[in-house]
PDB file of C-alpha atoms in Angstrom:
ATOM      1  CA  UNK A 260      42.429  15.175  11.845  1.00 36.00           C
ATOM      2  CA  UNK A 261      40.210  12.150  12.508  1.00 36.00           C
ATOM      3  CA  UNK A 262      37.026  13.659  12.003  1.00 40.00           C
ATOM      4  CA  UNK A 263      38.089  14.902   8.947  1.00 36.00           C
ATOM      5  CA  UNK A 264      38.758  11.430   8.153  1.00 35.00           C
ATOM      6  CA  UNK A 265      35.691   9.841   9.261  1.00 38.00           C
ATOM      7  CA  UNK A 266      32.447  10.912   8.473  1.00 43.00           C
ATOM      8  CA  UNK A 267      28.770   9.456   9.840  1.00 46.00           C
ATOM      9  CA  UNK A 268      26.075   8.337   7.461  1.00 52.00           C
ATOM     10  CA  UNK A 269      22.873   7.505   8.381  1.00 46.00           C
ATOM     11  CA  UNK A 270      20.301   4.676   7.258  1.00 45.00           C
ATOM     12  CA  UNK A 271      16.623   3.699   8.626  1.00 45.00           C
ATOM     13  CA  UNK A 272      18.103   2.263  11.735  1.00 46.00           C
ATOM     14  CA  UNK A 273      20.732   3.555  13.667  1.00 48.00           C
ATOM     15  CA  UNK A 274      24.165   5.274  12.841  1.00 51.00           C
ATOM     16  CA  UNK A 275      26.892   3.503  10.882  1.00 53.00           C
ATOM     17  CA  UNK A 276      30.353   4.802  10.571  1.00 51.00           C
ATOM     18  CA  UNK A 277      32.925   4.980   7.553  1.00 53.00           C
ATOM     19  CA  UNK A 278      35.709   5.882   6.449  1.00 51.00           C
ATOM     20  CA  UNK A 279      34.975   8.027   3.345  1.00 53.00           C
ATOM     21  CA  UNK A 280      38.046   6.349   1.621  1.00 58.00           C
ATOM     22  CA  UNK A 281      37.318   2.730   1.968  1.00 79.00           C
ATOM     23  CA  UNK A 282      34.843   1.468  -0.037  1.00 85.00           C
ATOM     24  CA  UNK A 283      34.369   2.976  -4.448  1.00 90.00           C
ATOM     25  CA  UNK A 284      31.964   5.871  -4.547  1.00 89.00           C
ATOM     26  CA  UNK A 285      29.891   4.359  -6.880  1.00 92.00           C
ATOM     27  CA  UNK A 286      29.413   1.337  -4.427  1.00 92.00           C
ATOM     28  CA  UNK A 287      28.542   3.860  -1.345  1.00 91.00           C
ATOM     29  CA  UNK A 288      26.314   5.658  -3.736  1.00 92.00           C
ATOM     30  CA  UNK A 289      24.376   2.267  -4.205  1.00 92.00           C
ATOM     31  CA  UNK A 290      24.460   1.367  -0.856  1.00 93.00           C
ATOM     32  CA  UNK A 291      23.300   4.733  -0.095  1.00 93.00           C
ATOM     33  CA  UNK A 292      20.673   4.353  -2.224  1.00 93.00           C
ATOM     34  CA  UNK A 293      19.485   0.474  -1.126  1.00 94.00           C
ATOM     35  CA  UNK A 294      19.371   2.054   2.244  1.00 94.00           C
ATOM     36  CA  UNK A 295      16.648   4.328   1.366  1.00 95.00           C
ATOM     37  CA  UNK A 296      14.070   1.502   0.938  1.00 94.00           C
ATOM     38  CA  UNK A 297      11.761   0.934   3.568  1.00 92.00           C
ATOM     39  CA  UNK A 298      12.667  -2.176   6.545  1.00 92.00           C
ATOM     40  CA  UNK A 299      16.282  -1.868   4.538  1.00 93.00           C
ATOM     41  CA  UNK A 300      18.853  -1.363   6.799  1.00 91.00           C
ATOM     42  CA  UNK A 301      22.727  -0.405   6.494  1.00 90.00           C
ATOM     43  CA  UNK A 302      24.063  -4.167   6.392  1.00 93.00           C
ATOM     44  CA  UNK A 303      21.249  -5.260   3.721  1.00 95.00           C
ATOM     45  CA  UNK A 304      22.105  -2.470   1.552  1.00 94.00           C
ATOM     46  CA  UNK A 305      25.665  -3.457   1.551  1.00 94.00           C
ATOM     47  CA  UNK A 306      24.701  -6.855   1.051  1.00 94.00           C
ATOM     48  CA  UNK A 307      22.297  -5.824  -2.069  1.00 95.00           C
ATOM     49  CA  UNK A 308      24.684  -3.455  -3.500  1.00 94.00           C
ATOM     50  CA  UNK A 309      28.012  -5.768  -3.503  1.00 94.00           C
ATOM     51  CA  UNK A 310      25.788  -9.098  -4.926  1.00 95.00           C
ATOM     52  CA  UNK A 311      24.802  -6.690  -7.650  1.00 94.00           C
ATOM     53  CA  UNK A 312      28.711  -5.719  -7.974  1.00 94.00           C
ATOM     54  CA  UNK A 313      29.793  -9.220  -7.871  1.00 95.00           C
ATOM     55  CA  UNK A 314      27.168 -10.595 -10.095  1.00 93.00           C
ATOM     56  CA  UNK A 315      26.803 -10.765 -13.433  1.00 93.00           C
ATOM     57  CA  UNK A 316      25.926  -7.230 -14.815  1.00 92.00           C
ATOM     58  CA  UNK A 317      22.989  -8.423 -16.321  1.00 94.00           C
ATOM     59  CA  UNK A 318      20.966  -8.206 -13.355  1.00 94.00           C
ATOM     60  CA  UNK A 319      21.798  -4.801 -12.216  1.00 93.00           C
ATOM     61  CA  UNK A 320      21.020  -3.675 -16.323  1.00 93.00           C
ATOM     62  CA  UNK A 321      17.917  -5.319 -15.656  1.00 95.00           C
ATOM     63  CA  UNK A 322      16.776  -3.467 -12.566  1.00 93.00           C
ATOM     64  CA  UNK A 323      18.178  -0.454 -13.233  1.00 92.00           C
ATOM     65  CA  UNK A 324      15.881  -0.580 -16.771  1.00 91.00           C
ATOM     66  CA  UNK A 325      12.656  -1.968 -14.831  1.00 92.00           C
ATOM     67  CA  UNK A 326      13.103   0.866 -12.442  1.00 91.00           C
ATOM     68  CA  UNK A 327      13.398   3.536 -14.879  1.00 88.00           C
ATOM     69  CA  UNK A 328      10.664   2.399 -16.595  1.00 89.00           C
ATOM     70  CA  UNK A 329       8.652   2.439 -13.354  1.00 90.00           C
ATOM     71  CA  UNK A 330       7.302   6.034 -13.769  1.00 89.00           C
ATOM     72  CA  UNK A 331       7.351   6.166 -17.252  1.00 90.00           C
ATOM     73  CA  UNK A 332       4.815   3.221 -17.509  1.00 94.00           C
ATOM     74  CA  UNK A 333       2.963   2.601 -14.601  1.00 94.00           C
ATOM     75  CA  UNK A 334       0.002   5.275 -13.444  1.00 95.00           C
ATOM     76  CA  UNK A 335      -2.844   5.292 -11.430  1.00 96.00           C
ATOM     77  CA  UNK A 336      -6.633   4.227 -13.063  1.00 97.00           C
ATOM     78  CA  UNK A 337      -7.994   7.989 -12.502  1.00 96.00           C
ATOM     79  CA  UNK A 338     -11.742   6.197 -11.722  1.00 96.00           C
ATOM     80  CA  UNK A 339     -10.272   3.393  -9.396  1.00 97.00           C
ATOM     81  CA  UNK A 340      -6.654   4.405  -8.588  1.00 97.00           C
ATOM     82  CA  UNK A 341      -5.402   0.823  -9.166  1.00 97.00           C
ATOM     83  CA  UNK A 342      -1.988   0.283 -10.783  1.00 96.00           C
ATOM     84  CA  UNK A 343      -2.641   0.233 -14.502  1.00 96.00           C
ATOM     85  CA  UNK A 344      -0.092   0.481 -17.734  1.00 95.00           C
ATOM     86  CA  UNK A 345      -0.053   4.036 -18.989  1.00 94.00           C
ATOM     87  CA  UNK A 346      -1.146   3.019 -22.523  1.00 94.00           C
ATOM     88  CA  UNK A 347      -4.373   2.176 -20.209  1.00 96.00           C
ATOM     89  CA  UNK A 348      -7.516   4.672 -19.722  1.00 96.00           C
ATOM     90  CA  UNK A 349      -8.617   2.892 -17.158  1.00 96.00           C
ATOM     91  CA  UNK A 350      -8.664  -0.204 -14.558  1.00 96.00           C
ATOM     92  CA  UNK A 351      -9.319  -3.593 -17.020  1.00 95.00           C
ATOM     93  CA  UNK A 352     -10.902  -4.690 -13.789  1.00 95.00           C
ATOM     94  CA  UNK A 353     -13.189  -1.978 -14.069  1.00 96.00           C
ATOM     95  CA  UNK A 354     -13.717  -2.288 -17.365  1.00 96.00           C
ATOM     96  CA  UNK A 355     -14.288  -6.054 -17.245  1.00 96.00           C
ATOM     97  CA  UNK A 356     -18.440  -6.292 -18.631  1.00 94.00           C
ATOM     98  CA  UNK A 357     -18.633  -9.458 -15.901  1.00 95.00           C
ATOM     99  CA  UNK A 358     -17.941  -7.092 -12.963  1.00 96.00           C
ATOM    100  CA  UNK A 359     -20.429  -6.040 -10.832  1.00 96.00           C
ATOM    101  CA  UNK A 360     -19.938  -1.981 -10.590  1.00 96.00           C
ATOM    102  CA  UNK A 361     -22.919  -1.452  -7.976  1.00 97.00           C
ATOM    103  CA  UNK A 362     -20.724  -3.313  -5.880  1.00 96.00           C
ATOM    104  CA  UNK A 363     -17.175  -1.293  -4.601  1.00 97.00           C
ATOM    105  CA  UNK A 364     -14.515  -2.524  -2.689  1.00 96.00           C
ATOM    106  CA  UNK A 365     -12.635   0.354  -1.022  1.00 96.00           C
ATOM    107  CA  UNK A 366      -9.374  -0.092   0.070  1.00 95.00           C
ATOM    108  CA  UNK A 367      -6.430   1.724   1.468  1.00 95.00           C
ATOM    109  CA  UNK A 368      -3.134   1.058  -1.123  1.00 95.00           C
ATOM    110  CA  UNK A 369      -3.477  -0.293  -5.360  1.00 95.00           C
ATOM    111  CA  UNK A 370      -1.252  -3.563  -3.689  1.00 93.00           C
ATOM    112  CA  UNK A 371      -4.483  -4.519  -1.479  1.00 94.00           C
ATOM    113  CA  UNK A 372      -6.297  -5.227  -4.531  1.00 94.00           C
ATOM    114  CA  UNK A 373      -4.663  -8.458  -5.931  1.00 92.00           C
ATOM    115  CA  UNK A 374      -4.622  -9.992  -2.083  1.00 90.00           C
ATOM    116  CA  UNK A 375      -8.548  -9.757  -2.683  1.00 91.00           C
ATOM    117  CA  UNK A 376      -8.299 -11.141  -6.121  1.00 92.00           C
ATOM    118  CA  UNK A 377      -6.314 -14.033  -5.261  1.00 89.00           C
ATOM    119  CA  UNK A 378      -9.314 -15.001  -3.016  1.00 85.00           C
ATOM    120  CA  UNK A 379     -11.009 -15.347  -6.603  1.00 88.00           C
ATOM    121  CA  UNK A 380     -14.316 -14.428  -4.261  1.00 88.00           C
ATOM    122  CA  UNK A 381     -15.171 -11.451  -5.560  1.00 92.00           C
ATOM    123  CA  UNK A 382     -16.700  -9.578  -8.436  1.00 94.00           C
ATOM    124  CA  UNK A 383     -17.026  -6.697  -7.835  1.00 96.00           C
ATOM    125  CA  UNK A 384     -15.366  -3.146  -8.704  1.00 97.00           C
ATOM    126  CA  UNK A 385     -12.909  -1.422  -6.521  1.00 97.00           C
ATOM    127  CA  UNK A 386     -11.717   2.009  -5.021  1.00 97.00           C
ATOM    128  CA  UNK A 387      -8.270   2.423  -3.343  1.00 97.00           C
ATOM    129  CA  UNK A 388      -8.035   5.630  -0.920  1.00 97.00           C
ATOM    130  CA  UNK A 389      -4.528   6.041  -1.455  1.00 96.00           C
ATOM    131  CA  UNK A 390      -3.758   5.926   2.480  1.00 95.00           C
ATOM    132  CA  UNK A 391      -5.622   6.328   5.783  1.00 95.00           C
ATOM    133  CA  UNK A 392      -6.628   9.055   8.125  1.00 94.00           C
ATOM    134  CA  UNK A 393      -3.282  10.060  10.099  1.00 92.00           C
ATOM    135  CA  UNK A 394      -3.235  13.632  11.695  1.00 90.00           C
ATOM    136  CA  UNK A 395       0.328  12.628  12.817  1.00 90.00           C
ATOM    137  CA  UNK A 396       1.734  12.494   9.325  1.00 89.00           C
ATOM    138  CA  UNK A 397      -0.964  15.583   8.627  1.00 91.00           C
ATOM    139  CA  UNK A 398      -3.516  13.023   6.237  1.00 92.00           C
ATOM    140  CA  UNK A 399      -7.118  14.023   6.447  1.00 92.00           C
ATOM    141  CA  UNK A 400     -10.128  13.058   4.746  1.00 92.00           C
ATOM    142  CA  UNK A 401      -9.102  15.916   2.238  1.00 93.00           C
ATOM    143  CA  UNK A 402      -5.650  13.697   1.227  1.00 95.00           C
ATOM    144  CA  UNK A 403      -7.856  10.684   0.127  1.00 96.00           C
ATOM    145  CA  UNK A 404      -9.862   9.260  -2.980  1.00 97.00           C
ATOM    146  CA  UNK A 405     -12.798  10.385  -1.552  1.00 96.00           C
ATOM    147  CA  UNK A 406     -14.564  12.618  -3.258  1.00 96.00           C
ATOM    148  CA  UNK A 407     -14.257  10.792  -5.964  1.00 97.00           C
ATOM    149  CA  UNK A 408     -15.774   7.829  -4.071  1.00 97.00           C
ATOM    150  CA  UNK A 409     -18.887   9.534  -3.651  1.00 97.00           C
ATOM    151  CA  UNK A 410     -18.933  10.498  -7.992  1.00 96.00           C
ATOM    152  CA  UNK A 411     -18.709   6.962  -8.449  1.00 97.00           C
ATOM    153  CA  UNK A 412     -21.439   5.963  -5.899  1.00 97.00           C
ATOM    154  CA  UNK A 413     -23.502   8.564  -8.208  1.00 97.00           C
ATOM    155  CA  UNK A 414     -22.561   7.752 -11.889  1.00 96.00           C
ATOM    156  CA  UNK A 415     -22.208   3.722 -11.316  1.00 96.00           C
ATOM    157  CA  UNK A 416     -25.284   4.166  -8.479  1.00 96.00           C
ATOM    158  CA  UNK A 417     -23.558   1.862  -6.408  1.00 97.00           C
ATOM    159  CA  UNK A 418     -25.725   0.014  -4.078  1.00 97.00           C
ATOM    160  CA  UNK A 419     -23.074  -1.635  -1.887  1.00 96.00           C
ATOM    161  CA  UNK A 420     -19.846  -0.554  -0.587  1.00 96.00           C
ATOM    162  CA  UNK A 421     -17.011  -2.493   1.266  1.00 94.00           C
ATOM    163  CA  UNK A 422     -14.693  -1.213   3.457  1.00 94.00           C
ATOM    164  CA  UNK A 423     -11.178  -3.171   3.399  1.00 92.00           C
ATOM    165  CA  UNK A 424      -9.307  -0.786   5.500  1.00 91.00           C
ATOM    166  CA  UNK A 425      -6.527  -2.908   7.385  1.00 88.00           C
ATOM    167  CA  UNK A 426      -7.095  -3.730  11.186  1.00 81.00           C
ATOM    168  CA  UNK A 427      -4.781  -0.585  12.943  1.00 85.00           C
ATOM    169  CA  UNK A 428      -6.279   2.146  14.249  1.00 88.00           C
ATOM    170  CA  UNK A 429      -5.538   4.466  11.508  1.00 92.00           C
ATOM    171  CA  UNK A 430      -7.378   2.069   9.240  1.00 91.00           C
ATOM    172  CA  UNK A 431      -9.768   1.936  11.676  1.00 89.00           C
ATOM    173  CA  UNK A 432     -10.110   5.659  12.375  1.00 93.00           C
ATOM    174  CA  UNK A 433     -10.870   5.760   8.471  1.00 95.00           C
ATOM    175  CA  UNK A 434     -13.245   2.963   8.241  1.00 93.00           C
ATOM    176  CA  UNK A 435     -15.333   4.796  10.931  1.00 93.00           C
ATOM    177  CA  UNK A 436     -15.106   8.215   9.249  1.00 95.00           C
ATOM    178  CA  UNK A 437     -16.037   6.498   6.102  1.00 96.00           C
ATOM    179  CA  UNK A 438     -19.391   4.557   7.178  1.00 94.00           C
ATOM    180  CA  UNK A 439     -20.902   8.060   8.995  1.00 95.00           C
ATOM    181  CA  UNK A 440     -20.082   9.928   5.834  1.00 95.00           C
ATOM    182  CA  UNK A 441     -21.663   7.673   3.125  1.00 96.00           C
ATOM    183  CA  UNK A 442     -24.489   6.545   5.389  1.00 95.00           C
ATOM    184  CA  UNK A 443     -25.313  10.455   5.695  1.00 95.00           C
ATOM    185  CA  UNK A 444     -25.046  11.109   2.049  1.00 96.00           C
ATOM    186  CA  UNK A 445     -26.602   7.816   1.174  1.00 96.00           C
ATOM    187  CA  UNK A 446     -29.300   6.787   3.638  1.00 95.00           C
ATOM    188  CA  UNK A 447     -30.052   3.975   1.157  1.00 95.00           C
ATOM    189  CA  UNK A 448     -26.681   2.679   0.608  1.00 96.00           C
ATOM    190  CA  UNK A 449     -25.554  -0.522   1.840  1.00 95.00           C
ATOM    191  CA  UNK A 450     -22.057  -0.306   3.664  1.00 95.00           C
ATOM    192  CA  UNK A 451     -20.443  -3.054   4.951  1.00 92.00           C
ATOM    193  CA  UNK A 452     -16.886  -3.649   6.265  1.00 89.00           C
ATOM    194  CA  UNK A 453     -14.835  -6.947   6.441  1.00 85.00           C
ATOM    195  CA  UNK A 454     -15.533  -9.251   9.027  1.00 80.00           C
ATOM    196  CA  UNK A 455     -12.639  -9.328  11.544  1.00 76.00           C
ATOM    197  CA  UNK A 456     -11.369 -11.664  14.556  1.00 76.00           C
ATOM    198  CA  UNK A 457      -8.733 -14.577  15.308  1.00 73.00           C
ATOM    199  CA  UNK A 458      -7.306 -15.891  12.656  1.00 74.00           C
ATOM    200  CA  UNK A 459      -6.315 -20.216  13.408  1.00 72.00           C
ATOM    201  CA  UNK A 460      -3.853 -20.929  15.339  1.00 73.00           C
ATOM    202  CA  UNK A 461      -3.201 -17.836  17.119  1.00 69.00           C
ATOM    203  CA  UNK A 462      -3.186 -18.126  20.957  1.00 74.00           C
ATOM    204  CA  UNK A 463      -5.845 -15.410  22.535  1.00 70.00           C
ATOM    205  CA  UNK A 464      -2.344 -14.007  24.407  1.00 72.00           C
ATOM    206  CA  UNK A 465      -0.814 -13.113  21.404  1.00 73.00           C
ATOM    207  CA  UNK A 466      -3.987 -10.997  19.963  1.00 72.00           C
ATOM    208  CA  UNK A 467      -3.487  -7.234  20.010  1.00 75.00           C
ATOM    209  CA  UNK A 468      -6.351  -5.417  21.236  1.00 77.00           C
ATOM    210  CA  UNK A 469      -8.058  -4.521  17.663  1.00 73.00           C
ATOM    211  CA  UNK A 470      -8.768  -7.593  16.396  1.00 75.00           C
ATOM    212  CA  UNK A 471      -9.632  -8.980  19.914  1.00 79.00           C
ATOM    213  CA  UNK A 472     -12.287  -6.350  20.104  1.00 79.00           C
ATOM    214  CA  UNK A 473     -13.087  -7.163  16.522  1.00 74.00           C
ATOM    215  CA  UNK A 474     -13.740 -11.160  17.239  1.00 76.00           C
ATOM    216  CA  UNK A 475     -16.094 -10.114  19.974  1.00 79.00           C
ATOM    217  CA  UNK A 476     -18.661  -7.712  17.652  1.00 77.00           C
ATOM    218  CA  UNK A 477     -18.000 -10.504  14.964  1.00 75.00           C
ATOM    219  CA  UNK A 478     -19.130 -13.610  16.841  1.00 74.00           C
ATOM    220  CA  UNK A 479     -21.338 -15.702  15.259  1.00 65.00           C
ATOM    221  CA  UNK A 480     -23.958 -18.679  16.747  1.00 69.00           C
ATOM    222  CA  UNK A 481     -22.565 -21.798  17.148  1.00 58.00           C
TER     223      UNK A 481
END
C-alpha cells in the first residue's frame, strides 16, 4: 500500500521522494522538466517552476515562445559553426570584409566565440569543433568540425591557426591531436595555441596541475 502511494523520481543529483498526489501534474511536469537542465537540481527546479506559477503569466508566455522558437530560428553557420539566425547563409563575422580570413580561431563550443570578442582583440575568422576528443563519452576526431577545418585552411589558404581549446585534459588531448595533424598536412602553416598560466590573484596552492604545467612552458623573461 505505501509504495503504491509513493513513487521515486530522479533529478541530476540524488533521489527525491513524492507523493504522486501532492503537488498539480502540470507543476511536476515543469519541475520535471527544469530538472533536466544541466547544474539544475530538484530544489531549483521547484523553485523555477512555482516563481513561474506564481508570477505573472507573462513571463512563462515569454519563455515558453523564446524556447520554441529556439530550433526554429537558430542554426549553425555550415563554414564556421557559430550560432547564426536561420534567415542567415552564413557567420556575419565571417562575412565581415574587415576580417582577416587567413587568420582562424578554433574553438571547442559557438558560446566561446563572443568571450573572445568581448576582448575586442581580435580580427580574425573563427572555427568551433563542436566538442573535444573524449573516448569516454565515445567522441573522436571523426565527431568534430574537422574536416572541414582543413577545406577552409585550403579555400581561405589560411596562414595562421589558433587553438582556443579550454585548459582540461580533454581540451588538451584535442589541442595536441590538432597541432600534429595540421602541422603534417601543412608544413607551412603557422599554428599557435593560447598562452596559458596563473591568472592574478590565485595562490600557487590552489592551481590544478594543467595550468601549473602550462605557466611553466609559458614563462616569459623578466
Amino acid at each position: 500500500m505505501y509504495d503504491s502511494f509513493m513513487m521515486s523520481r530522479k533529478y541530476g543529483v540524488g533521489e527525491v521522494w513524492y507523493n504522486e498526489f501532492m503537488l498539480p501534474e502540470s507543476l511536476q511536469a515543469a519541475i520535471d522538466a527544469l530538472a533536466l537542465l544541466p547544474g539544475v537540481g530538484a530544489k531549483s527546479a521547484e523553485r523555477f517552476a512555482y516563481y513561474l506559477f506564481k508570477s505573472d503569466e507573462k513571463i512563462a508566455a515569454q519563455i515558453s515562445e523564446a524556447l520554441k522558437d529556439l530550433h526554429e530560428n537558430v542554426k549553425l553557420c555550415p563554414k564556421t559553426f557559430a550560432l547564426i539566425d536561420a534567415s542567415e547563409e552564413f557567420s556575419k563575422l565571417y562575412l565581415d570584409e574587415g576580417r582577416d580570413r587567413k587568420m582562424v580561431l578554433v574553438v571547442e563550443e559557438p558560446l566561446d566565440i563572443y568571450a573572445i570578442e568581448q576582448t575586442r582583440n581580435y580580427r580574425g575568422t573563427y572555427h568551433v569543433l563542436g566538442g573535444t576528443i573524449s573516448p569516454i563519452d565515445g567522441v573522436g576526431p571523426e565527431n568534430l568540425h574537422i574536416r572541414e577545418l582543413i577545406s577552409r585552411i585550403l579555400e581561405d589558404e589560411v596562414i595562421e591557426v589558433i587553438i582556443a581549446t579550454n585548459p582540461s585534459v580533454e581540451g588538451e588531448s584535442t589541442a595536441l591531436m590538432l597541432e600534429k595533424m595540421l602541422h603534417e598536412k601543412f608544413p607551412e602553416l603557422r599554428v599557435t595555441r593560447l598562452a596559458r598560466g596563473l591568472p592574478l590573484g590565485v595562490d600557487l596552492s590552489y592551481a590544478d596541475q594543467i595550468t601549473l604545467s602550462a605557466a611553466l612552458e609559458n614563462r616569459t623573461n623578466l
